[in-house]
Amino acid sequence: MAKNKKINMTKTTDNYSAFEGLNLSNTRSENESYEDYKKRLKQNKEILKLYNTVGRDNFKEMFPGGVQEALKKAEETPQETLGEAK
């Protein structure tokens, strides 16, 4: 006869929040210009599309600190201008 073994199945919680600090609201803020509002909506649409395409686990690998952290790093990084003739 097989002995009964106690299996310890602990539930681990994952506190990863991909969209923490990101304004996903479709309403325009009082202090937000119309251009910034449209830009934010387009950016949110692209982020959510990517999230739904690759899934949560792959998204977490791509953005381990969340999307807001990646956007801050992108703003700090100087961008080269394209198509500039010298």
PDB file of N, CA, C and O in Angstrom:
ATOM      1  N   MET A   1       0.817  -1.189   0.000  1.00  0.00           N
ATOM      2  CA  MET A   1       0.000   0.000   0.000  1.00  0.00           C
ATOM      3  C   MET A   1       0.863   1.256   0.000  1.00  0.00           C
ATOM      4  O   MET A   1       1.888   1.290   0.643  1.00  0.00           O
ATOM      5  N   ALA A   2       0.407   2.223  -0.714  1.00  0.00           N
ATOM      6  CA  ALA A   2       1.139   3.493  -0.770  1.00  0.00           C
ATOM      7  C   ALA A   2       0.812   4.311   0.454  1.00  0.00           C
ATOM      8  O   ALA A   2      -0.315   4.345   0.915  1.00  0.00           O
ATOM      9  N   LYS A   3       1.832   4.952   0.982  1.00  0.00           N
ATOM     10  CA  LYS A   3       1.626   5.818   2.138  1.00  0.00           C
ATOM     11  C   LYS A   3       1.094   7.158   1.673  1.00  0.00           C
ATOM     12  O   LYS A   3       1.462   7.646   0.604  1.00  0.00           O
ATOM     13  N   ASN A   4       0.236   7.737   2.463  1.00  0.00           N
ATOM     14  CA  ASN A   4      -0.276   9.072   2.151  1.00  0.00           C
ATOM     15  C   ASN A   4       0.808  10.100   2.427  1.00  0.00           C
ATOM     16  O   ASN A   4       1.351  10.141   3.521  1.00  0.00           O
ATOM     17  N   LYS A   5       1.106  10.896   1.432  1.00  0.00           N
ATOM     18  CA  LYS A   5       2.100  11.949   1.597  1.00  0.00           C
ATOM     19  C   LYS A   5       1.388  13.287   1.590  1.00  0.00           C
ATOM     20  O   LYS A   5       0.479  13.505   0.798  1.00  0.00           O
ATOM     21  N   LYS A   6       1.828  14.107   2.479  1.00  0.00           N
ATOM     22  CA  LYS A   6       1.246  15.447   2.556  1.00  0.00           C
ATOM     23  C   LYS A   6       1.999  16.347   1.579  1.00  0.00           C
ATOM     24  O   LYS A   6       3.215  16.478   1.655  1.00  0.00           O
ATOM     25  N   ILE A   7       1.271  16.902   0.669  1.00  0.00           N
ATOM     26  CA  ILE A   7       1.871  17.793  -0.328  1.00  0.00           C
ATOM     27  C   ILE A   7       1.576  19.228   0.090  1.00  0.00           C
ATOM     28  O   ILE A   7       0.428  19.598   0.314  1.00  0.00           O
ATOM     29  N   ASN A   8       2.618  20.000   0.190  1.00  0.00           N
ATOM     30  CA  ASN A   8       2.476  21.401   0.580  1.00  0.00           C
ATOM     31  C   ASN A   8       2.295  22.241  -0.677  1.00  0.00           C
ATOM     32  O   ASN A   8       3.232  22.441  -1.431  1.00  0.00           O
ATOM     33  N   MET A   9       1.090  22.670  -0.904  1.00  0.00           N
ATOM     34  CA  MET A   9       0.804  23.490  -2.077  1.00  0.00           C
ATOM     35  C   MET A   9       0.508  24.908  -1.599  1.00  0.00           C
ATOM     36  O   MET A   9      -0.608  25.232  -1.240  1.00  0.00           O
ATOM     37  N   THR A  10       1.533  25.703  -1.571  1.00  0.00           N
ATOM     38  CA  THR A  10       1.339  27.082  -1.139  1.00  0.00           C
ATOM     39  C   THR A  10       1.037  27.947  -2.342  1.00  0.00           C
ATOM     40  O   THR A  10       1.618  27.773  -3.416  1.00  0.00           O
ATOM     41  N   LYS A  11       0.132  28.822  -2.139  1.00  0.00           N
ATOM     42  CA  LYS A  11      -0.259  29.728  -3.215  1.00  0.00           C
ATOM     43  C   LYS A  11       0.650  30.952  -3.167  1.00  0.00           C
ATOM     44  O   LYS A  11       0.775  31.610  -2.145  1.00  0.00           O
ATOM     45  N   THR A  12       1.294  31.222  -4.281  1.00  0.00           N
ATOM     46  CA  THR A  12       2.147  32.402  -4.342  1.00  0.00           C
ATOM     47  C   THR A  12       1.383  33.516  -5.028  1.00  0.00           C
ATOM     48  O   THR A  12       0.673  33.291  -6.001  1.00  0.00           O
ATOM     49  N   THR A  13       1.528  34.693  -4.488  1.00  0.00           N
ATOM     50  CA  THR A  13       0.846  35.840  -5.095  1.00  0.00           C
ATOM     51  C   THR A  13       1.848  36.654  -5.878  1.00  0.00           C
ATOM     52  O   THR A  13       2.981  36.862  -5.454  1.00  0.00           O
ATOM     53  N   ASP A  14       1.418  37.094  -7.014  1.00  0.00           N
ATOM     54  CA  ASP A  14       2.249  37.896  -7.896  1.00  0.00           C
ATOM     55  C   ASP A  14       1.722  39.321  -7.851  1.00  0.00           C
ATOM     56  O   ASP A  14       0.597  39.581  -8.256  1.00  0.00           O
ATOM     57  N   ASN A  15       2.521  40.224  -7.343  1.00  0.00           N
ATOM     58  CA  ASN A  15       2.086  41.604  -7.186  1.00  0.00           C
ATOM     59  C   ASN A  15       2.441  42.471  -8.392  1.00  0.00           C
ATOM     60  O   ASN A  15       2.465  43.686  -8.282  1.00  0.00           O
ATOM     61  N   TYR A  16       2.713  41.854  -9.513  1.00  0.00           N
ATOM     62  CA  TYR A  16       3.068  42.606 -10.711  1.00  0.00           C
ATOM     63  C   TYR A  16       1.872  43.385 -11.237  1.00  0.00           C
ATOM     64  O   TYR A  16       0.787  42.849 -11.417  1.00  0.00           O
ATOM     65  N   SER A  17       2.078  44.665 -11.431  1.00  0.00           N
ATOM     66  CA  SER A  17       1.030  45.509 -11.995  1.00  0.00           C
ATOM     67  C   SER A  17       1.596  46.213 -13.216  1.00  0.00           C
ATOM     68  O   SER A  17       2.381  47.153 -13.093  1.00  0.00           O
ATOM     69  N   ALA A  18       1.225  45.734 -14.379  1.00  0.00           N
ATOM     70  CA  ALA A  18       1.778  46.253 -15.626  1.00  0.00           C
ATOM     71  C   ALA A  18       1.382  47.699 -15.879  1.00  0.00           C
ATOM     72  O   ALA A  18       2.136  48.455 -16.483  1.00  0.00           O
ATOM     73  N   PHE A  19       0.201  48.098 -15.402  1.00  0.00           N
ATOM     74  CA  PHE A  19      -0.331  49.418 -15.750  1.00  0.00           C
ATOM     75  C   PHE A  19      -0.352  50.385 -14.570  1.00  0.00           C
ATOM     76  O   PHE A  19      -1.046  51.388 -14.612  1.00  0.00           O
ATOM     77  N   GLU A  20       0.406  50.093 -13.531  1.00  0.00           N
ATOM     78  CA  GLU A  20       0.422  50.962 -12.356  1.00  0.00           C
ATOM     79  C   GLU A  20       0.940  52.355 -12.724  1.00  0.00           C
ATOM     80  O   GLU A  20       1.948  52.510 -13.397  1.00  0.00           O
ATOM     81  N   GLY A  21       0.212  53.363 -12.305  1.00  0.00           N
ATOM     82  CA  GLY A  21       0.610  54.741 -12.574  1.00  0.00           C
ATOM     83  C   GLY A  21       0.225  55.235 -13.948  1.00  0.00           C
ATOM     84  O   GLY A  21       0.510  56.371 -14.311  1.00  0.00           O
ATOM     85  N   LEU A  22      -0.408  54.408 -14.741  1.00  0.00           N
ATOM     86  CA  LEU A  22      -0.789  54.774 -16.095  1.00  0.00           C
ATOM     87  C   LEU A  22      -2.254  55.175 -16.123  1.00  0.00           C
ATOM     88  O   LEU A  22      -3.094  54.491 -15.552  1.00  0.00           O
ATOM     89  N   ASN A  23      -2.560  56.291 -16.750  1.00  0.00           N
ATOM     90  CA  ASN A  23      -3.940  56.771 -16.827  1.00  0.00           C
ATOM     91  C   ASN A  23      -4.628  56.096 -18.010  1.00  0.00           C
ATOM     92  O   ASN A  23      -4.439  56.478 -19.160  1.00  0.00           O
ATOM     93  N   LEU A  24      -5.425  55.084 -17.711  1.00  0.00           N
ATOM     94  CA  LEU A  24      -6.131  54.343 -18.763  1.00  0.00           C
ATOM     95  C   LEU A  24      -7.551  54.846 -18.973  1.00  0.00           C
ATOM     96  O   LEU A  24      -8.306  54.270 -19.743  1.00  0.00           O
ATOM     97  N   SER A  25      -7.908  55.923 -18.320  1.00  0.00           N
ATOM     98  CA  SER A  25      -9.248  56.470 -18.429  1.00  0.00           C
ATOM     99  C   SER A  25      -9.481  57.062 -19.819  1.00  0.00           C
ATOM    100  O   SER A  25      -8.587  57.656 -20.417  1.00  0.00           O
ATOM    101  N   ASN A  26     -10.692  56.909 -20.313  1.00  0.00           N
ATOM    102  CA  ASN A  26     -11.040  57.484 -21.612  1.00  0.00           C
ATOM    103  C   ASN A  26     -11.506  58.923 -21.498  1.00  0.00           C
ATOM    104  O   ASN A  26     -11.757  59.572 -22.506  1.00  0.00           O
ATOM    105  N   THR A  27     -11.638  59.421 -20.266  1.00  0.00           N
ATOM    106  CA  THR A  27     -12.070  60.804 -20.080  1.00  0.00           C
ATOM    107  C   THR A  27     -10.868  61.725 -20.028  1.00  0.00           C
ATOM    108  O   THR A  27      -9.802  61.359 -19.527  1.00  0.00           O
ATOM    109  N   ARG A  28     -11.060  62.910 -20.525  1.00  0.00           N
ATOM    110  CA  ARG A  28      -9.992  63.905 -20.567  1.00  0.00           C
ATOM    111  C   ARG A  28      -9.906  64.618 -19.221  1.00  0.00           C
ATOM    112  O   ARG A  28     -10.911  65.035 -18.666  1.00  0.00           O
ATOM    113  N   SER A  29      -8.698  64.753 -18.689  1.00  0.00           N
ATOM    114  CA  SER A  29      -8.486  65.456 -17.427  1.00  0.00           C
ATOM    115  C   SER A  29      -8.693  66.952 -17.620  1.00  0.00           C
ATOM    116  O   SER A  29      -8.579  67.468 -18.730  1.00  0.00           O
ATOM    117  N   GLU A  30      -8.983  67.640 -16.532  1.00  0.00           N
ATOM    118  CA  GLU A  30      -9.210  69.088 -16.610  1.00  0.00           C
ATOM    119  C   GLU A  30      -7.986  69.835 -17.109  1.00  0.00           C
ATOM    120  O   GLU A  30      -8.097  70.795 -17.865  1.00  0.00           O
ATOM    121  N   ASN A  31      -6.811  69.416 -16.667  1.00  0.00           N
ATOM    122  CA  ASN A  31      -5.588  70.124 -17.033  1.00  0.00           C
ATOM    123  C   ASN A  31      -4.857  69.495 -18.222  1.00  0.00           C
ATOM    124  O   ASN A  31      -3.701  69.789 -18.464  1.00  0.00           O
ATOM    125  N   GLU A  32      -5.539  68.670 -18.981  1.00  0.00           N
ATOM    126  CA  GLU A  32      -4.927  67.972 -20.117  1.00  0.00           C
ATOM    127  C   GLU A  32      -5.382  68.623 -21.421  1.00  0.00           C
ATOM    128  O   GLU A  32      -6.579  68.782 -21.657  1.00  0.00           O
ATOM    129  N   SER A  33      -4.413  68.989 -22.256  1.00  0.00           N
ATOM    130  CA  SER A  33      -4.779  69.585 -23.537  1.00  0.00           C
ATOM    131  C   SER A  33      -5.387  68.512 -24.437  1.00  0.00           C
ATOM    132  O   SER A  33      -5.193  67.314 -24.234  1.00  0.00           O
ATOM    133  N   TYR A  34      -6.106  68.950 -25.454  1.00  0.00           N
ATOM    134  CA  TYR A  34      -6.755  68.009 -26.364  1.00  0.00           C
ATOM    135  C   TYR A  34      -5.712  67.161 -27.094  1.00  0.00           C
ATOM    136  O   TYR A  34      -5.892  65.952 -27.286  1.00  0.00           O
ATOM    137  N   GLU A  35      -4.597  67.794 -27.466  1.00  0.00           N
ATOM    138  CA  GLU A  35      -3.538  67.061 -28.171  1.00  0.00           C
ATOM    139  C   GLU A  35      -2.936  65.984 -27.274  1.00  0.00           C
ATOM    140  O   GLU A  35      -2.688  64.860 -27.713  1.00  0.00           O
ATOM    141  N   ASP A  36      -2.676  66.345 -26.005  1.00  0.00           N
ATOM    142  CA  ASP A  36      -2.124  65.364 -25.061  1.00  0.00           C
ATOM    143  C   ASP A  36      -3.119  64.232 -24.808  1.00  0.00           C
ATOM    144  O   ASP A  36      -2.741  63.071 -24.674  1.00  0.00           O
ATOM    145  N   TYR A  37      -4.393  64.578 -24.742  1.00  0.00           N
ATOM    146  CA  TYR A  37      -5.456  63.593 -24.535  1.00  0.00           C
ATOM    147  C   TYR A  37      -5.488  62.591 -25.679  1.00  0.00           C
ATOM    148  O   TYR A  37      -5.520  61.372 -25.468  1.00  0.00           O
ATOM    149  N   LYS A  38      -5.470  63.074 -26.913  1.00  0.00           N
ATOM    150  CA  LYS A  38      -5.493  62.186 -28.082  1.00  0.00           C
ATOM    151  C   LYS A  38      -4.228  61.317 -28.124  1.00  0.00           C
ATOM    152  O   LYS A  38      -4.289  60.134 -28.458  1.00  0.00           O
ATOM    153  N   LYS A  39      -3.087  61.909 -27.779  1.00  0.00           N
ATOM    154  CA  LYS A  39      -1.822  61.172 -27.753  1.00  0.00           C
ATOM    155  C   LYS A  39      -1.876  60.051 -26.714  1.00  0.00           C
ATOM    156  O   LYS A  39      -1.455  58.927 -26.976  1.00  0.00           O
ATOM    157  N   ARG A  40      -2.427  60.360 -25.528  1.00  0.00           N
ATOM    158  CA  ARG A  40      -2.534  59.371 -24.459  1.00  0.00           C
ATOM    159  C   ARG A  40      -3.476  58.236 -24.858  1.00  0.00           C
ATOM    160  O   ARG A  40      -3.187  57.062 -24.618  1.00  0.00           O
ATOM    161  N   LEU A  41      -4.608  58.559 -25.492  1.00  0.00           N
ATOM    162  CA  LEU A  41      -5.539  57.522 -25.930  1.00  0.00           C
ATOM    163  C   LEU A  41      -4.894  56.582 -26.945  1.00  0.00           C
ATOM    164  O   LEU A  41      -5.062  55.360 -26.877  1.00  0.00           O
ATOM    165  N   LYS A  42      -4.136  57.150 -27.875  1.00  0.00           N
ATOM    166  CA  LYS A  42      -3.466  56.335 -28.889  1.00  0.00           C
ATOM    167  C   LYS A  42      -2.411  55.437 -28.235  1.00  0.00           C
ATOM    168  O   LYS A  42      -2.311  54.249 -28.549  1.00  0.00           O
ATOM    169  N   GLN A  43      -1.654  56.011 -27.300  1.00  0.00           N
ATOM    170  CA  GLN A  43      -0.623  55.253 -26.597  1.00  0.00           C
ATOM    171  C   GLN A  43      -1.257  54.121 -25.776  1.00  0.00           C
ATOM    172  O   GLN A  43      -0.774  52.986 -25.804  1.00  0.00           O
ATOM    173  N   ASN A  44      -2.346  54.408 -25.084  1.00  0.00           N
ATOM    174  CA  ASN A  44      -3.044  53.386 -24.300  1.00  0.00           C
ATOM    175  C   ASN A  44      -3.542  52.254 -25.193  1.00  0.00           C
ATOM    176  O   ASN A  44      -3.440  51.081 -24.846  1.00  0.00           O
ATOM    177  N   LYS A  45      -4.088  52.618 -26.351  1.00  0.00           N
ATOM    178  CA  LYS A  45      -4.602  51.621 -27.289  1.00  0.00           C
ATOM    179  C   LYS A  45      -3.479  50.688 -27.750  1.00  0.00           C
ATOM    180  O   LYS A  45      -3.653  49.464 -27.803  1.00  0.00           O
ATOM    181  N   GLU A  46      -2.312  51.258 -28.058  1.00  0.00           N
ATOM    182  CA  GLU A  46      -1.179  50.453 -28.508  1.00  0.00           C
ATOM    183  C   GLU A  46      -0.651  49.556 -27.393  1.00  0.00           C
ATOM    184  O   GLU A  46      -0.320  48.390 -27.629  1.00  0.00           O
ATOM    185  N   ILE A  47      -0.602  50.082 -26.167  1.00  0.00           N
ATOM    186  CA  ILE A  47      -0.120  49.295 -25.027  1.00  0.00           C
ATOM    187  C   ILE A  47      -1.057  48.132 -24.747  1.00  0.00           C
ATOM    188  O   ILE A  47      -0.613  46.995 -24.568  1.00  0.00           O
ATOM    189  N   LEU A  48      -2.368  48.395 -24.728  1.00  0.00           N
ATOM    190  CA  LEU A  48      -3.338  47.333 -24.461  1.00  0.00           C
ATOM    191  C   LEU A  48      -3.356  46.288 -25.577  1.00  0.00           C
ATOM    192  O   LEU A  48      -3.523  45.089 -25.319  1.00  0.00           O
ATOM    193  N   LYS A  49      -3.161  46.731 -26.806  1.00  0.00           N
ATOM    194  CA  LYS A  49      -3.108  45.799 -27.939  1.00  0.00           C
ATOM    195  C   LYS A  49      -1.909  44.859 -27.783  1.00  0.00           C
ATOM    196  O   LYS A  49      -2.036  43.647 -27.977  1.00  0.00           O
ATOM    197  N   LEU A  50      -0.756  45.421 -27.411  1.00  0.00           N
ATOM    198  CA  LEU A  50       0.439  44.607 -27.201  1.00  0.00           C
ATOM    199  C   LEU A  50       0.221  43.625 -26.055  1.00  0.00           C
ATOM    200  O   LEU A  50       0.547  42.439 -26.165  1.00  0.00           O
ATOM    201  N   TYR A  51      -0.357  44.099 -24.957  1.00  0.00           N
ATOM    202  CA  TYR A  51      -0.628  43.257 -23.793  1.00  0.00           C
ATOM    203  C   TYR A  51      -1.542  42.088 -24.176  1.00  0.00           C
ATOM    204  O   TYR A  51      -1.288  40.938 -23.812  1.00  0.00           O
ATOM    205  N   ASN A  52      -2.595  42.375 -24.915  1.00  0.00           N
ATOM    206  CA  ASN A  52      -3.540  41.328 -25.316  1.00  0.00           C
ATOM    207  C   ASN A  52      -2.942  40.378 -26.344  1.00  0.00           C
ATOM    208  O   ASN A  52      -3.340  39.216 -26.426  1.00  0.00           O
ATOM    209  N   THR A  53      -1.990  40.853 -27.135  1.00  0.00           N
ATOM    210  CA  THR A  53      -1.356  40.019 -28.159  1.00  0.00           C
ATOM    211  C   THR A  53      -0.354  39.043 -27.551  1.00  0.00           C
ATOM    212  O   THR A  53      -0.382  37.852 -27.857  1.00  0.00           O
ATOM    213  N   VAL A  54       0.537  39.552 -26.690  1.00  0.00           N
ATOM    214  CA  VAL A  54       1.623  38.708 -26.173  1.00  0.00           C
ATOM    215  C   VAL A  54       1.260  37.982 -24.887  1.00  0.00           C
ATOM    216  O   VAL A  54       1.900  36.997 -24.536  1.00  0.00           O
ATOM    217  N   GLY A  55       0.263  38.455 -24.160  1.00  0.00           N
ATOM    218  CA  GLY A  55      -0.134  37.819 -22.910  1.00  0.00           C
ATOM    219  C   GLY A  55       0.603  38.405 -21.716  1.00  0.00           C
ATOM    220  O   GLY A  55       1.611  39.093 -21.848  1.00  0.00           O
ATOM    221  N   ARG A  56       0.092  38.096 -20.539  1.00  0.00           N
ATOM    222  CA  ARG A  56       0.608  38.693 -19.309  1.00  0.00           C
ATOM    223  C   ARG A  56       2.054  38.292 -19.025  1.00  0.00           C
ATOM    224  O   ARG A  56       2.882  39.124 -18.668  1.00  0.00           O
ATOM    225  N   ASP A  57       2.378  37.012 -19.178  1.00  0.00           N
ATOM    226  CA  ASP A  57       3.719  36.539 -18.836  1.00  0.00           C
ATOM    227  C   ASP A  57       4.789  37.150 -19.738  1.00  0.00           C
ATOM    228  O   ASP A  57       5.841  37.597 -19.261  1.00  0.00           O
ATOM    229  N   ASN A  58       4.538  37.184 -21.043  1.00  0.00           N
ATOM    230  CA  ASN A  58       5.496  37.789 -21.963  1.00  0.00           C
ATOM    231  C   ASN A  58       5.589  39.298 -21.747  1.00  0.00           C
ATOM    232  O   ASN A  58       6.668  39.883 -21.852  1.00  0.00           O
ATOM    233  N   PHE A  59       4.461  39.918 -21.448  1.00  0.00           N
ATOM    234  CA  PHE A  59       4.444  41.355 -21.185  1.00  0.00           C
ATOM    235  C   PHE A  59       5.275  41.670 -19.944  1.00  0.00           C
ATOM    236  O   PHE A  59       6.010  42.653 -19.915  1.00  0.00           O
ATOM    237  N   LYS A  60       5.175  40.801 -18.951  1.00  0.00           N
ATOM    238  CA  LYS A  60       5.953  40.987 -17.716  1.00  0.00           C
ATOM    239  C   LYS A  60       7.447  40.868 -18.001  1.00  0.00           C
ATOM    240  O   LYS A  60       8.251  41.602 -17.422  1.00  0.00           O
ATOM    241  N   GLU A  61       7.826  39.965 -18.894  1.00  0.00           N
ATOM    242  CA  GLU A  61       9.234  39.835 -19.272  1.00  0.00           C
ATOM    243  C   GLU A  61       9.708  41.081 -20.019  1.00  0.00           C
ATOM    244  O   GLU A  61      10.840  41.520 -19.847  1.00  0.00           O
ATOM    245  N   MET A  62       8.847  41.629 -20.862  1.00  0.00           N
ATOM    246  CA  MET A  62       9.208  42.813 -21.645  1.00  0.00           C
ATOM    247  C   MET A  62       9.299  44.063 -20.769  1.00  0.00           C
ATOM    248  O   MET A  62      10.164  44.905 -20.974  1.00  0.00           O
ATOM    249  N   PHE A  63       8.375  44.179 -19.818  1.00  0.00           N
ATOM    250  CA  PHE A  63       8.300  45.350 -18.947  1.00  0.00           C
ATOM    251  C   PHE A  63       8.257  44.900 -17.492  1.00  0.00           C
ATOM    252  O   PHE A  63       7.206  44.951 -16.849  1.00  0.00           O
ATOM    253  N   PRO A  64       9.400  44.454 -16.940  1.00  0.00           N
ATOM    254  CA  PRO A  64       9.390  43.933 -15.568  1.00  0.00           C
ATOM    255  C   PRO A  64       9.002  44.979 -14.526  1.00  0.00           C
ATOM    256  O   PRO A  64       8.434  44.643 -13.493  1.00  0.00           O
ATOM    257  N   GLY A  65       9.271  46.235 -14.796  1.00  0.00           N
ATOM    258  CA  GLY A  65       8.910  47.298 -13.859  1.00  0.00           C
ATOM    259  C   GLY A  65       7.593  47.953 -14.198  1.00  0.00           C
ATOM    260  O   GLY A  65       7.223  48.964 -13.597  1.00  0.00           O
ATOM    261  N   GLY A  66       6.897  47.433 -15.166  1.00  0.00           N
ATOM    262  CA  GLY A  66       5.646  48.024 -15.608  1.00  0.00           C
ATOM    263  C   GLY A  66       5.864  48.982 -16.768  1.00  0.00           C
ATOM    264  O   GLY A  66       6.982  49.377 -17.085  1.00  0.00           O
ATOM    265  N   VAL A  67       4.784  49.363 -17.388  1.00  0.00           N
ATOM    266  CA  VAL A  67       4.844  50.225 -18.567  1.00  0.00           C
ATOM    267  C   VAL A  67       5.301  51.635 -18.187  1.00  0.00           C
ATOM    268  O   VAL A  67       6.073  52.261 -18.904  1.00  0.00           O
ATOM    269  N   GLN A  68       4.843  52.134 -17.040  1.00  0.00           N
ATOM    270  CA  GLN A  68       5.176  53.494 -16.634  1.00  0.00           C
ATOM    271  C   GLN A  68       6.686  53.671 -16.507  1.00  0.00           C
ATOM    272  O   GLN A  68       7.232  54.684 -16.935  1.00  0.00           O
ATOM    273  N   GLU A  69       7.371  52.688 -15.948  1.00  0.00           N
ATOM    274  CA  GLU A  69       8.826  52.754 -15.813  1.00  0.00           C
ATOM    275  C   GLU A  69       9.496  52.786 -17.187  1.00  0.00           C
ATOM    276  O   GLU A  69      10.441  53.535 -17.417  1.00  0.00           O
ATOM    277  N   ALA A  70       9.002  51.986 -18.108  1.00  0.00           N
ATOM    278  CA  ALA A  70       9.567  51.954 -19.461  1.00  0.00           C
ATOM    279  C   ALA A  70       9.344  53.288 -20.177  1.00  0.00           C
ATOM    280  O   ALA A  70      10.219  53.762 -20.898  1.00  0.00           O
ATOM    281  N   LEU A  71       8.184  53.902 -19.977  1.00  0.00           N
ATOM    282  CA  LEU A  71       7.905  55.197 -20.600  1.00  0.00           C
ATOM    283  C   LEU A  71       8.808  56.288 -20.035  1.00  0.00           C
ATOM    284  O   LEU A  71       9.275  57.156 -20.780  1.00  0.00           O
ATOM    285  N   LYS A  72       9.066  56.248 -18.736  1.00  0.00           N
ATOM    286  CA  LYS A  72       9.969  57.229 -18.120  1.00  0.00           C
ATOM    287  C   LYS A  72      11.374  57.090 -18.679  1.00  0.00           C
ATOM    288  O   LYS A  72      12.029  58.082 -18.976  1.00  0.00           O
ATOM    289  N   LYS A  73      11.845  55.848 -18.818  1.00  0.00           N
ATOM    290  CA  LYS A  73      13.179  55.612 -19.377  1.00  0.00           C
ATOM    291  C   LYS A  73      13.253  56.093 -20.820  1.00  0.00           C
ATOM    292  O   LYS A  73      14.254  56.637 -21.255  1.00  0.00           O
ATOM    293  N   ALA A  74      12.183  55.896 -21.577  1.00  0.00           N
ATOM    294  CA  ALA A  74      12.156  56.328 -22.973  1.00  0.00           C
ATOM    295  C   ALA A  74      12.208  57.847 -23.071  1.00  0.00           C
ATOM    296  O   ALA A  74      12.841  58.392 -23.985  1.00  0.00           O
ATOM    297  N   GLU A  75      11.560  58.543 -22.140  1.00  0.00           N
ATOM    298  CA  GLU A  75      11.594  60.005 -22.148  1.00  0.00           C
ATOM    299  C   GLU A  75      12.974  60.533 -21.799  1.00  0.00           C
ATOM    300  O   GLU A  75      13.404  61.565 -22.307  1.00  0.00           O
ATOM    301  N   GLU A  76      13.687  59.831 -20.912  1.00  0.00           N
ATOM    302  CA  GLU A  76      15.015  60.265 -20.485  1.00  0.00           C
ATOM    303  C   GLU A  76      16.074  60.013 -21.545  1.00  0.00           C
ATOM    304  O   GLU A  76      17.067  60.716 -21.605  1.00  0.00           O
ATOM    305  N   THR A  77      15.856  59.023 -22.391  1.00  0.00           N
ATOM    306  CA  THR A  77      16.822  58.658 -23.424  1.00  0.00           C
ATOM    307  C   THR A  77      16.721  59.629 -24.586  1.00  0.00           C
ATOM    308  O   THR A  77      15.644  59.820 -25.147  1.00  0.00           O
ATOM    309  N   PRO A  78      17.841  60.259 -24.957  1.00  0.00           N
ATOM    310  CA  PRO A  78      17.777  61.178 -26.107  1.00  0.00           C
ATOM    311  C   PRO A  78      17.495  60.411 -27.397  1.00  0.00           C
ATOM    312  O   PRO A  78      18.071  59.357 -27.654  1.00  0.00           O
ATOM    313  N   GLN A  79      16.581  60.940 -28.169  1.00  0.00           N
ATOM    314  CA  GLN A  79      16.179  60.293 -29.413  1.00  0.00           C
ATOM    315  C   GLN A  79      16.907  60.947 -30.589  1.00  0.00           C
ATOM    316  O   GLN A  79      17.052  62.159 -30.656  1.00  0.00           O
ATOM    317  N   GLU A  80      17.342  60.118 -31.531  1.00  0.00           N
ATOM    318  CA  GLU A  80      17.958  60.639 -32.740  1.00  0.00           C
ATOM    319  C   GLU A  80      16.870  61.054 -33.708  1.00  0.00           C
ATOM    320  O   GLU A  80      15.825  60.431 -33.789  1.00  0.00           O
ATOM    321  N   THR A  81      17.129  62.113 -34.427  1.00  0.00           N
ATOM    322  CA  THR A  81      16.165  62.524 -35.432  1.00  0.00           C
ATOM    323  C   THR A  81      16.427  61.758 -36.716  1.00  0.00           C
ATOM    324  O   THR A  81      17.564  61.588 -37.129  1.00  0.00           O
ATOM    325  N   LEU A  82      15.375  61.289 -37.323  1.00  0.00           N
ATOM    326  CA  LEU A  82      15.502  60.480 -38.535  1.00  0.00           C
ATOM    327  C   LEU A  82      15.368  61.356 -39.773  1.00  0.00           C
ATOM    328  O   LEU A  82      14.680  62.360 -39.764  1.00  0.00           O
ATOM    329  N   GLY A  83      16.029  60.954 -40.807  1.00  0.00           N
ATOM    330  CA  GLY A  83      15.907  61.639 -42.086  1.00  0.00           C
ATOM    331  C   GLY A  83      16.632  62.964 -42.160  1.00  0.00           C
ATOM    332  O   GLY A  83      16.370  63.764 -43.036  1.00  0.00           O
ATOM    333  N   GLU A  84      17.551  63.186 -41.282  1.00  0.00           N
ATOM    334  CA  GLU A  84      18.275  64.463 -41.289  1.00  0.00           C
ATOM    335  C   GLU A  84      19.498  64.327 -42.192  1.00  0.00           C
ATOM    336  O   GLU A  84      20.356  63.468 -41.968  1.00  0.00           O
ATOM    337  N   ALA A  85      19.574  65.152 -43.204  1.00  0.00           N
ATOM    338  CA  ALA A  85      20.708  65.109 -44.138  1.00  0.00           C
ATOM    339  C   ALA A  85      21.823  66.009 -43.600  1.00  0.00           C
ATOM    340  O   ALA A  85      21.589  67.061 -43.076  1.00  0.00           O
ATOM    341  N   LYS A  86      23.057  65.508 -43.778  1.00  0.00           N
ATOM    342  CA  LYS A  86      24.202  66.299 -43.308  1.00  0.00           C
ATOM    343  C   LYS A  86      24.993  66.805 -44.457  1.00  0.00           C
ATOM    344  O   LYS A  86      25.071  66.294 -45.495  1.00  0.00           O
TER     345      LYS A  86
END
